[in-house]
Amino acid sequence: MAQRMFDKVALIGIGLIGSSLARVIRREGLAGEIAVATRSPATLARAQELRLGDSYSTHARDAARDADLVIVSVPVGASGQVAAEIAPVLKPGAILTDVGSTKASVVAQMAPHVPDGVHFIPGHPIAGTEHSGPDAGFADLFEGRWCILTPEAGADAQAVERLTKFWQACGSKVDVMDPAHHDMVLAIVSHLPHIIAYNIVGTADDLEYASKSEVIKYSASGFRDFTRLAASDPTMWRDVCLHNKDAILEMLARFSEDLASLQRMIRWGQGDKLFELFTRTRAVRRSIIEAGQDVDAPDFGRHVASHPERS
Ligand code: NAP
């Protein structure tokens, strides 16, 4: 067990990410008190049944009051409204962070509300599953995964160091970068794959000549791997698309050009070029396994990687 790092941690939002944080904070003893806030009574009641916190409220302000660390884990489109609500009660010297999948938009929405003396250090754990809500979380979610922090230039170095140590205690490795760079990198490694998955699953669902039952019956030939991503939370992904628009459109333009080139290789029977591309992409998969970001199992190791306690 690590040692206590904060007297009071406020978790605003208690879905997959917030509840995973609650579980790992509790397991590692990182906080004297965990205050949970979520907007709906139903989610709050479930969080309470799961004993995710020490105090509970449907008002973010109640949880944030007197907290030394406030972690906002709501869809990125709601982060400005949450920041406005909690700003008046934030304690001087407190660290305010988030876990949103886009960063420039979150900074633009939250920073104007942050009072002087509060350290605002946005963050994004690169860890998740296609499930949502307080039942979906698990303490090992962040184990061995990266967390990216995007502090403003001139941010308090000690506060950044404290938050870095916190994420390390949750099992993560930590990188620091600027929000615009984060958004461009995540557009290719996360946002585009989800958009492609949503698109291909939508296309298959629209097909007239393959019945739905055939699509499902024969899905093991490749299709099912896209359906995991395409089952991700619609609210979260609507917000990601709307809040990282420029970077996503830039990556989609490149993707479309490359797809046109691949289409030409197929049309003109350019087997050598196809073989060369597919060999290059296979090496990328090997690098991911070597970097410990997936395991070389036929099901992509997901049962092992994302739910070790259930394997
Ligand atoms: P989730 O499981 O759907 O939970 C969302 C939480 O936010 C719930 O507590 C929900 O409250 C609350 N919420 C939803 N809409 C809200 C609104 N308009 N105003 C205030 N609160 C609202 O979501 P999650 O997967 O934990 O994602 C949370 C954040 O983490 C998102 O910004 C996402 O981009 C980021 N993230 C997600 C993943 C992933 O794989 N899922 C990975 C990394 C980062 P109620 O249930 O009470 O309505």
mmCIF file of C-alpha atoms and ligand atoms in Angstrom:
data_model
loop_
_atom_site.group_PDB
_atom_site.id
_atom_site.type_symbol
_atom_site.label_atom_id
_atom_site.label_comp_id
_atom_site.label_asym_id
_atom_site.label_seq_id
_atom_site.Cartn_x
_atom_site.Cartn_y
_atom_site.Cartn_z
ATOM 1 C CA MET A 1 0.000 0.000 0.000
ATOM 2 C CA ALA A 2 1.225 3.509 -0.836
ATOM 3 C CA GLN A 3 0.931 6.255 1.803
ATOM 4 C CA ARG A 4 -1.782 8.876 2.218
ATOM 5 C CA MET A 5 -1.168 11.751 -0.189
ATOM 6 C CA PHE A 6 -4.242 13.943 0.332
ATOM 7 C CA ASP A 7 -6.551 14.552 3.307
ATOM 8 C CA LYS A 8 -9.629 14.867 1.099
ATOM 9 C CA VAL A 9 -10.076 13.879 -2.539
ATOM 10 C CA ALA A 10 -13.263 14.938 -4.348
ATOM 11 C CA LEU A 11 -14.425 12.794 -7.248
ATOM 12 C CA ILE A 12 -16.847 14.748 -9.439
ATOM 13 C CA GLY A 13 -18.352 12.108 -11.738
ATOM 14 C CA ILE A 14 -18.321 8.478 -10.625
ATOM 15 C CA GLY A 15 -18.593 6.495 -13.858
ATOM 16 C CA LEU A 16 -15.950 4.164 -15.303
ATOM 17 C CA ILE A 17 -13.049 6.529 -14.630
ATOM 18 C CA GLY A 18 -14.268 8.158 -11.403
ATOM 19 C CA SER A 19 -15.169 4.832 -9.817
ATOM 20 C CA SER A 20 -11.882 3.239 -10.895
ATOM 21 C CA LEU A 21 -10.120 6.139 -9.173
ATOM 22 C CA ALA A 22 -12.257 5.651 -6.056
ATOM 23 C CA ARG A 23 -11.314 1.984 -5.944
ATOM 24 C CA VAL A 24 -7.572 2.485 -6.413
ATOM 25 C CA ILE A 25 -7.459 5.474 -4.008
ATOM 26 C CA ARG A 26 -9.137 3.307 -1.366
ATOM 27 C CA ARG A 27 -6.975 0.250 -2.047
ATOM 28 C CA GLU A 28 -3.756 2.257 -1.872
ATOM 29 C CA GLY A 29 -4.884 4.450 1.041
ATOM 30 C CA LEU A 30 -4.106 7.626 -0.911
ATOM 31 C CA ALA A 31 -6.765 9.823 0.745
ATOM 32 C CA GLY A 32 -8.094 10.407 4.250
ATOM 33 C CA GLU A 33 -11.553 11.010 2.799
ATOM 34 C CA ILE A 34 -13.127 10.340 -0.587
ATOM 35 C CA ALA A 35 -16.041 12.681 -1.390
ATOM 36 C CA VAL A 36 -18.213 11.550 -4.289
ATOM 37 C CA ALA A 37 -20.495 13.763 -6.386
ATOM 38 C CA THR A 38 -22.565 12.845 -9.407
ATOM 39 C CA ARG A 39 -25.544 14.655 -10.895
ATOM 40 C CA SER A 40 -28.184 11.887 -10.792
ATOM 41 C CA PRO A 41 -29.629 10.364 -7.609
ATOM 42 C CA ALA A 42 -29.619 6.922 -9.294
ATOM 43 C CA THR A 43 -25.856 6.932 -9.984
ATOM 44 C CA LEU A 44 -25.197 8.372 -6.528
ATOM 45 C CA ALA A 45 -27.234 5.604 -4.885
ATOM 46 C CA ARG A 46 -25.286 2.980 -6.818
ATOM 47 C CA ALA A 47 -21.968 4.568 -5.815
ATOM 48 C CA GLN A 48 -23.120 4.440 -2.225
ATOM 49 C CA GLU A 49 -24.147 0.773 -2.513
ATOM 50 C CA LEU A 50 -20.710 0.023 -3.917
ATOM 51 C CA ARG A 51 -19.158 1.994 -1.000
ATOM 52 C CA LEU A 52 -17.032 4.018 -3.367
ATOM 53 C CA GLY A 53 -16.706 7.034 -1.059
ATOM 54 C CA ASP A 54 -17.008 8.380 2.459
ATOM 55 C CA SER A 55 -19.500 11.146 1.646
ATOM 56 C CA TYR A 56 -21.976 11.564 -1.216
ATOM 57 C CA SER A 57 -23.835 14.412 -2.887
ATOM 58 C CA THR A 58 -25.636 15.267 -6.100
ATOM 59 C CA HIS A 59 -23.957 18.699 -5.854
ATOM 60 C CA ALA A 60 -20.354 18.931 -7.037
ATOM 61 C CA ARG A 61 -19.844 21.877 -4.696
ATOM 62 C CA ASP A 62 -20.475 19.760 -1.582
ATOM 63 C CA ALA A 63 -17.747 17.315 -2.564
ATOM 64 C CA ALA A 64 -15.224 19.950 -3.712
ATOM 65 C CA ARG A 65 -15.440 22.032 -0.513
ATOM 66 C CA ASP A 66 -12.198 21.666 1.513
ATOM 67 C CA ALA A 67 -10.779 19.062 -0.883
ATOM 68 C CA ASP A 68 -7.023 19.038 -1.501
ATOM 69 C CA LEU A 69 -7.464 17.232 -4.797
ATOM 70 C CA VAL A 70 -10.529 17.590 -7.024
ATOM 71 C CA ILE A 71 -10.819 15.217 -9.996
ATOM 72 C CA VAL A 72 -13.490 15.998 -12.579
ATOM 73 C CA SER A 73 -14.515 12.846 -14.489
ATOM 74 C CA VAL A 74 -17.509 13.899 -16.595
ATOM 75 C CA PRO A 75 -18.035 14.063 -20.390
ATOM 76 C CA VAL A 76 -15.752 16.816 -21.750
ATOM 77 C CA GLY A 77 -18.694 18.975 -22.842
ATOM 78 C CA ALA A 78 -19.788 19.304 -19.208
ATOM 79 C CA SER A 79 -16.405 20.321 -17.762
ATOM 80 C CA GLY A 80 -16.947 24.111 -17.984
ATOM 81 C CA GLN A 81 -20.258 23.930 -16.171
ATOM 82 C CA VAL A 82 -18.734 21.773 -13.410
ATOM 83 C CA ALA A 83 -15.781 24.170 -13.034
ATOM 84 C CA ALA A 84 -18.175 27.122 -12.712
ATOM 85 C CA GLU A 85 -20.146 25.286 -10.034
ATOM 86 C CA ILE A 86 -17.194 24.303 -7.837
ATOM 87 C CA ALA A 87 -15.005 27.420 -8.313
ATOM 88 C CA PRO A 88 -16.397 29.371 -5.308
ATOM 89 C CA VAL A 89 -15.561 26.583 -2.825
ATOM 90 C CA LEU A 90 -12.130 25.511 -4.091
ATOM 91 C CA LYS A 91 -9.545 25.718 -1.327
ATOM 92 C CA PRO A 92 -6.379 27.814 -1.912
ATOM 93 C CA GLY A 93 -3.512 25.418 -2.645
ATOM 94 C CA ALA A 94 -5.867 22.676 -3.876
ATOM 95 C CA ILE A 95 -5.128 20.803 -7.091
ATOM 96 C CA LEU A 96 -7.926 20.749 -9.648
ATOM 97 C CA THR A 97 -7.593 18.191 -12.419
ATOM 98 C CA ASP A 98 -9.746 16.267 -14.876
ATOM 99 C CA VAL A 99 -9.564 13.068 -16.907
ATOM 100 C CA GLY A 100 -11.185 14.263 -20.141
ATOM 101 C CA SER A 101 -10.224 12.728 -23.467
ATOM 102 C CA THR A 102 -9.661 16.132 -25.103
ATOM 103 C CA LYS A 103 -7.489 18.796 -23.560
ATOM 104 C CA ALA A 104 -7.516 22.177 -25.383
ATOM 105 C CA SER A 105 -11.304 22.382 -25.101
ATOM 106 C CA VAL A 106 -11.276 21.380 -21.425
ATOM 107 C CA VAL A 107 -8.649 24.045 -20.674
ATOM 108 C CA ALA A 108 -10.701 26.655 -22.560
ATOM 109 C CA GLN A 109 -13.833 25.673 -20.623
ATOM 110 C CA MET A 110 -12.388 25.261 -17.120
ATOM 111 C CA ALA A 111 -9.428 27.664 -16.811
ATOM 112 C CA PRO A 112 -11.498 30.899 -16.762
ATOM 113 C CA HIS A 113 -13.289 29.693 -13.616
ATOM 114 C CA VAL A 114 -10.207 28.617 -11.623
ATOM 115 C CA PRO A 115 -9.597 30.979 -8.679
ATOM 116 C CA ASP A 116 -6.117 32.346 -7.945
ATOM 117 C CA GLY A 117 -4.138 30.026 -5.702
ATOM 118 C CA VAL A 118 -5.741 26.855 -7.038
ATOM 119 C CA HIS A 119 -3.478 24.664 -9.166
ATOM 120 C CA PHE A 120 -5.288 23.637 -12.341
ATOM 121 C CA ILE A 121 -3.470 20.703 -13.958
ATOM 122 C CA PRO A 122 -5.539 18.965 -16.657
ATOM 123 C CA GLY A 123 -4.959 15.262 -17.212
ATOM 124 C CA HIS A 124 -5.985 12.275 -19.300
ATOM 125 C CA PRO A 125 -5.428 8.654 -18.292
ATOM 126 C CA ILE A 126 -4.941 6.586 -21.451
ATOM 127 C CA ALA A 127 -6.928 3.708 -20.039
ATOM 128 C CA GLY A 128 -10.509 2.677 -20.454
ATOM 129 C CA THR A 129 -13.024 0.158 -21.656
ATOM 130 C CA GLU A 130 -16.275 0.337 -23.639
ATOM 131 C CA HIS A 131 -18.290 0.155 -20.384
ATOM 132 C CA SER A 132 -19.632 3.070 -18.376
ATOM 133 C CA GLY A 133 -21.063 3.830 -14.961
ATOM 134 C CA PRO A 134 -19.926 3.102 -11.391
ATOM 135 C CA ASP A 135 -20.162 -0.687 -11.802
ATOM 136 C CA ALA A 136 -17.742 -0.637 -14.738
ATOM 137 C CA GLY A 137 -14.727 0.634 -12.806
ATOM 138 C CA PHE A 138 -11.938 -1.485 -11.348
ATOM 139 C CA ALA A 139 -8.864 -0.662 -9.279
ATOM 140 C CA ASP A 140 -6.351 -1.978 -11.819
ATOM 141 C CA LEU A 141 -7.627 0.113 -14.738
ATOM 142 C CA PHE A 142 -4.612 2.431 -14.704
ATOM 143 C CA GLU A 143 -1.964 -0.246 -14.044
ATOM 144 C CA GLY A 144 0.880 0.090 -16.549
ATOM 145 C CA ARG A 145 -1.045 2.661 -18.616
ATOM 146 C CA TRP A 146 0.079 6.194 -19.405
ATOM 147 C CA CYS A 147 -1.492 9.302 -17.958
ATOM 148 C CA ILE A 148 -0.850 12.566 -19.801
ATOM 149 C CA LEU A 149 -0.785 15.826 -17.841
ATOM 150 C CA THR A 150 -1.070 19.139 -19.674
ATOM 151 C CA PRO A 151 -0.120 21.873 -17.155
ATOM 152 C CA GLU A 152 -0.027 25.469 -18.353
ATOM 153 C CA ALA A 153 3.408 27.023 -18.826
ATOM 154 C CA GLY A 154 4.287 28.469 -15.418
ATOM 155 C CA ALA A 155 2.215 25.937 -13.486
ATOM 156 C CA ASP A 156 3.443 25.252 -9.958
ATOM 157 C CA ALA A 157 6.140 22.578 -10.313
ATOM 158 C CA GLN A 158 5.450 21.109 -6.857
ATOM 159 C CA ALA A 159 1.759 20.689 -7.641
ATOM 160 C CA VAL A 160 2.601 18.981 -10.949
ATOM 161 C CA GLU A 161 5.006 16.708 -9.070
ATOM 162 C CA ARG A 162 2.317 15.882 -6.476
ATOM 163 C CA LEU A 163 -0.212 14.984 -9.151
ATOM 164 C CA THR A 164 2.421 12.952 -10.999
ATOM 165 C CA LYS A 165 3.131 10.976 -7.801
ATOM 166 C CA PHE A 166 -0.612 10.459 -7.313
ATOM 167 C CA TRP A 167 -1.049 8.925 -10.777
ATOM 168 C CA GLN A 168 2.053 6.796 -10.236
ATOM 169 C CA ALA A 169 0.525 5.531 -6.999
ATOM 170 C CA CYS A 170 -2.565 4.605 -9.061
ATOM 171 C CA GLY A 171 -0.301 2.436 -11.254
ATOM 172 C CA SER A 172 0.226 4.841 -14.161
ATOM 173 C CA LYS A 173 3.269 6.125 -15.950
ATOM 174 C CA VAL A 174 3.106 9.891 -16.482
ATOM 175 C CA ASP A 175 3.963 12.101 -19.446
ATOM 176 C CA VAL A 176 3.661 15.885 -19.700
ATOM 177 C CA MET A 177 2.791 17.665 -22.934
ATOM 178 C CA ASP A 178 0.907 20.700 -24.165
ATOM 179 C CA PRO A 179 -2.839 20.415 -24.805
ATOM 180 C CA ALA A 180 -2.670 20.967 -28.578
ATOM 181 C CA HIS A 181 -0.063 18.229 -28.989
ATOM 182 C CA HIS A 182 -2.123 15.889 -26.798
ATOM 183 C CA ASP A 183 -5.188 16.501 -28.970
ATOM 184 C CA MET A 184 -3.313 15.749 -32.203
ATOM 185 C CA VAL A 185 -1.721 12.544 -30.843
ATOM 186 C CA LEU A 186 -4.993 11.303 -29.336
ATOM 187 C CA ALA A 187 -6.843 12.076 -32.554
ATOM 188 C CA ILE A 188 -4.829 9.358 -34.293
ATOM 189 C CA VAL A 189 -4.388 6.810 -31.497
ATOM 190 C CA SER A 190 -7.880 6.984 -30.016
ATOM 191 C CA HIS A 191 -10.394 9.263 -31.678
ATOM 192 C CA LEU A 192 -9.914 8.116 -35.276
ATOM 193 C CA PRO A 193 -10.043 4.382 -34.393
ATOM 194 C CA HIS A 194 -13.343 4.951 -32.588
ATOM 195 C CA ILE A 195 -14.768 6.998 -35.472
ATOM 196 C CA ILE A 196 -13.706 4.331 -37.984
ATOM 197 C CA ALA A 197 -15.291 1.664 -35.785
ATOM 198 C CA TYR A 198 -18.544 3.613 -35.429
ATOM 199 C CA ASN A 199 -18.563 4.058 -39.209
ATOM 200 C CA ILE A 200 -17.875 0.442 -40.217
ATOM 201 C CA VAL A 201 -20.387 -0.942 -37.724
ATOM 202 C CA GLY A 202 -22.950 1.584 -38.980
ATOM 203 C CA THR A 203 -22.214 0.582 -42.590
ATOM 204 C CA ALA A 204 -22.691 -3.112 -41.800
ATOM 205 C CA ASP A 205 -25.900 -2.327 -39.948
ATOM 206 C CA ASP A 206 -27.228 -0.493 -43.034
ATOM 207 C CA LEU A 207 -26.396 -3.265 -45.553
ATOM 208 C CA GLU A 208 -29.408 -4.724 -47.333
ATOM 209 C CA TYR A 209 -27.751 -7.820 -48.789
ATOM 210 C CA ALA A 210 -26.285 -9.246 -45.579
ATOM 211 C CA SER A 211 -28.910 -9.853 -42.934
ATOM 212 C CA LYS A 212 -28.218 -8.694 -39.365
ATOM 213 C CA SER A 213 -28.071 -12.297 -38.211
ATOM 214 C CA GLU A 214 -25.338 -13.071 -40.796
ATOM 215 C CA VAL A 215 -23.296 -10.055 -39.717
ATOM 216 C CA ILE A 216 -23.431 -11.298 -36.140
ATOM 217 C CA LYS A 217 -22.977 -14.993 -36.991
ATOM 218 C CA TYR A 218 -19.811 -14.441 -39.040
ATOM 219 C CA SER A 219 -18.435 -11.514 -37.008
ATOM 220 C CA ALA A 220 -15.380 -13.450 -35.767
ATOM 221 C CA SER A 221 -13.778 -12.866 -39.167
ATOM 222 C CA GLY A 222 -12.821 -9.321 -38.140
ATOM 223 C CA PHE A 223 -15.984 -7.299 -37.652
ATOM 224 C CA ARG A 224 -16.320 -8.064 -33.936
ATOM 225 C CA ASP A 225 -13.033 -6.322 -33.129
ATOM 226 C CA PHE A 226 -14.552 -3.067 -34.375
ATOM 227 C CA THR A 227 -17.771 -3.605 -32.419
ATOM 228 C CA ARG A 228 -15.955 -3.335 -29.088
ATOM 229 C CA LEU A 229 -14.878 0.223 -29.882
ATOM 230 C CA ALA A 230 -18.243 1.008 -31.468
ATOM 231 C CA ALA A 231 -19.983 -0.019 -28.231
ATOM 232 C CA SER A 232 -18.321 2.865 -26.363
ATOM 233 C CA ASP A 233 -20.390 5.447 -24.546
ATOM 234 C CA PRO A 234 -22.353 7.635 -27.027
ATOM 235 C CA THR A 235 -22.324 10.754 -24.815
ATOM 236 C CA MET A 236 -18.601 10.591 -24.222
ATOM 237 C CA TRP A 237 -17.815 10.087 -27.906
ATOM 238 C CA ARG A 238 -20.248 12.722 -29.139
ATOM 239 C CA ASP A 239 -18.406 15.176 -26.878
ATOM 240 C CA VAL A 240 -14.949 13.989 -28.004
ATOM 241 C CA CYS A 241 -15.923 14.540 -31.658
ATOM 242 C CA LEU A 242 -17.328 18.000 -30.963
ATOM 243 C CA HIS A 243 -14.431 19.044 -28.707
ATOM 244 C CA ASN A 244 -11.457 17.837 -30.746
ATOM 245 C CA LYS A 245 -12.931 18.785 -34.085
ATOM 246 C CA ASP A 246 -9.878 20.320 -35.779
ATOM 247 C CA ALA A 247 -7.418 17.555 -34.940
ATOM 248 C CA ILE A 248 -9.951 14.856 -35.838
ATOM 249 C CA LEU A 249 -10.749 16.478 -39.183
ATOM 250 C CA GLU A 250 -7.007 16.757 -39.929
ATOM 251 C CA MET A 251 -6.474 13.048 -39.172
ATOM 252 C CA LEU A 252 -9.605 12.062 -41.109
ATOM 253 C CA ALA A 253 -8.291 13.946 -44.166
ATOM 254 C CA ARG A 254 -4.995 12.026 -43.999
ATOM 255 C CA PHE A 255 -6.859 8.782 -43.428
ATOM 256 C CA SER A 256 -9.074 9.399 -46.475
ATOM 257 C CA GLU A 257 -6.029 10.065 -48.675
ATOM 258 C CA ASP A 258 -4.367 6.861 -47.501
ATOM 259 C CA LEU A 259 -7.599 4.931 -47.985
ATOM 260 C CA ALA A 260 -7.821 6.215 -51.567
ATOM 261 C CA SER A 261 -4.258 5.031 -52.136
ATOM 262 C CA LEU A 262 -5.099 1.582 -50.705
ATOM 263 C CA GLN A 263 -8.188 1.470 -52.909
ATOM 264 C CA ARG A 264 -5.966 2.149 -55.948
ATOM 265 C CA MET A 265 -3.572 -0.675 -54.969
ATOM 266 C CA ILE A 266 -6.526 -3.087 -54.884
ATOM 267 C CA ARG A 267 -8.065 -1.775 -58.121
ATOM 268 C CA TRP A 268 -4.748 -2.056 -60.028
ATOM 269 C CA GLY A 269 -3.765 -5.385 -58.479
ATOM 270 C CA GLN A 270 -0.611 -3.951 -56.868
ATOM 271 C CA GLY A 271 0.078 -6.982 -54.654
ATOM 272 C CA ASP A 272 3.648 -5.930 -53.802
ATOM 273 C CA LYS A 273 2.446 -2.607 -52.431
ATOM 274 C CA LEU A 274 -0.337 -4.262 -50.442
ATOM 275 C CA PHE A 275 2.124 -6.802 -49.026
ATOM 276 C CA GLU A 276 4.587 -4.069 -48.086
ATOM 277 C CA LEU A 277 1.897 -2.032 -46.277
ATOM 278 C CA PHE A 278 0.503 -5.040 -44.411
ATOM 279 C CA THR A 279 4.026 -6.065 -43.336
ATOM 280 C CA ARG A 280 4.709 -2.546 -42.031
ATOM 281 C CA THR A 281 1.453 -2.494 -40.046
ATOM 282 C CA ARG A 282 2.100 -5.924 -38.550
ATOM 283 C CA ALA A 283 5.351 -4.536 -37.110
ATOM 284 C CA VAL A 284 3.390 -1.754 -35.366
ATOM 285 C CA ARG A 285 1.346 -4.387 -33.536
ATOM 286 C CA ARG A 286 4.550 -6.133 -32.449
ATOM 287 C CA SER A 287 5.895 -2.815 -31.071
ATOM 288 C CA ILE A 288 2.720 -2.308 -29.002
ATOM 289 C CA ILE A 289 3.101 -5.761 -27.463
ATOM 290 C CA GLU A 290 6.801 -5.161 -26.790
ATOM 291 C CA ALA A 291 5.895 -1.860 -25.078
ATOM 292 C CA GLY A 292 3.568 -3.782 -22.717
ATOM 293 C CA GLN A 293 0.442 -1.987 -23.990
ATOM 294 C CA ASP A 294 -1.278 -5.238 -25.060
ATOM 295 C CA VAL A 295 -0.637 -8.961 -24.894
ATOM 296 C CA ASP A 296 -0.213 -11.335 -27.786
ATOM 297 C CA ALA A 297 -3.401 -13.364 -27.258
ATOM 298 C CA PRO A 298 -5.936 -14.157 -29.996
ATOM 299 C CA ASP A 299 -8.644 -12.135 -28.237
ATOM 300 C CA PHE A 300 -6.199 -9.230 -27.966
ATOM 301 C CA GLY A 301 -5.818 -10.232 -24.330
ATOM 302 C CA ARG A 302 -8.737 -8.052 -23.319
ATOM 303 C CA HIS A 303 -10.037 -10.349 -20.615
ATOM 304 C CA VAL A 304 -6.592 -10.418 -19.136
ATOM 305 C CA ALA A 305 -5.619 -6.809 -19.816
ATOM 306 C CA SER A 306 -8.786 -4.987 -18.843
ATOM 307 C CA HIS A 307 -10.326 -7.187 -16.178
ATOM 308 C CA PRO A 308 -7.498 -9.098 -14.553
ATOM 309 C CA GLU A 309 -9.626 -9.869 -11.540
ATOM 310 C CA ARG A 310 -12.203 -11.593 -13.746
ATOM 311 C CA SER A 311 -9.846 -13.741 -15.792
HETATM 312 P P1 NAP B 1 -19.216 7.453 -17.526
HETATM 313 O O1 NAP B 1 -18.888 6.102 -17.021
HETATM 314 O O2 NAP B 1 -20.332 7.599 -18.515
HETATM 315 O O3 NAP B 1 -19.547 8.405 -16.276
HETATM 316 C C1 NAP B 1 -19.842 9.760 -16.481
HETATM 317 C C2 NAP B 1 -20.007 10.513 -15.171
HETATM 318 O O4 NAP B 1 -20.230 11.887 -15.515
HETATM 319 C C3 NAP B 1 -21.210 10.079 -14.349
HETATM 320 O O5 NAP B 1 -20.960 10.314 -12.972
HETATM 321 C C4 NAP B 1 -22.295 11.025 -14.851
HETATM 322 O O6 NAP B 1 -23.284 11.330 -13.894
HETATM 323 C C5 NAP B 1 -21.509 12.297 -15.073
HETATM 324 N N1 NAP B 1 -22.130 13.152 -16.096
HETATM 325 C C6 NAP B 1 -22.599 12.770 -17.314
HETATM 326 N N2 NAP B 1 -23.073 13.839 -17.985
HETATM 327 C C7 NAP B 1 -22.903 14.915 -17.146
HETATM 328 C C8 NAP B 1 -23.216 16.289 -17.261
HETATM 329 N N3 NAP B 1 -23.763 16.795 -18.372
HETATM 330 N N4 NAP B 1 -22.921 17.090 -16.209
HETATM 331 C C9 NAP B 1 -22.357 16.604 -15.089
HETATM 332 N N5 NAP B 1 -22.037 15.307 -14.926
HETATM 333 C C10 NAP B 1 -22.311 14.470 -15.941
HETATM 334 O O7 NAP B 1 -17.968 8.179 -18.182
HETATM 335 P P2 NAP B 1 -16.392 7.820 -18.089
HETATM 336 O O8 NAP B 1 -16.090 6.744 -19.067
HETATM 337 O O9 NAP B 1 -16.004 7.663 -16.671
HETATM 338 O O10 NAP B 1 -15.776 9.147 -18.709
HETATM 339 C C11 NAP B 1 -15.553 10.297 -17.910
HETATM 340 C C12 NAP B 1 -14.495 11.163 -18.563
HETATM 341 O O11 NAP B 1 -13.318 10.377 -18.714
HETATM 342 C C13 NAP B 1 -14.849 11.673 -19.954
HETATM 343 O O12 NAP B 1 -14.429 13.019 -20.075
HETATM 344 C C14 NAP B 1 -14.021 10.825 -20.895
HETATM 345 O O13 NAP B 1 -13.650 11.549 -22.053
HETATM 346 C C15 NAP B 1 -12.825 10.488 -20.031
HETATM 347 N N6 NAP B 1 -12.162 9.216 -20.353
HETATM 348 C C16 NAP B 1 -12.895 8.113 -20.628
HETATM 349 C C17 NAP B 1 -12.246 6.918 -20.953
HETATM 350 C C18 NAP B 1 -13.052 5.679 -21.307
HETATM 351 O O14 NAP B 1 -12.520 4.735 -21.886
HETATM 352 N N7 NAP B 1 -14.328 5.618 -20.958
HETATM 353 C C19 NAP B 1 -10.851 6.852 -20.934
HETATM 354 C C20 NAP B 1 -10.125 7.987 -20.580
HETATM 355 C C21 NAP B 1 -10.789 9.165 -20.293
HETATM 356 P P3 NAP B 1 -24.722 10.635 -13.820
HETATM 357 O O15 NAP B 1 -24.542 9.168 -14.095
HETATM 358 O O16 NAP B 1 -25.118 10.924 -12.408
HETATM 359 O O17 NAP B 1 -25.582 11.303 -14.838
#
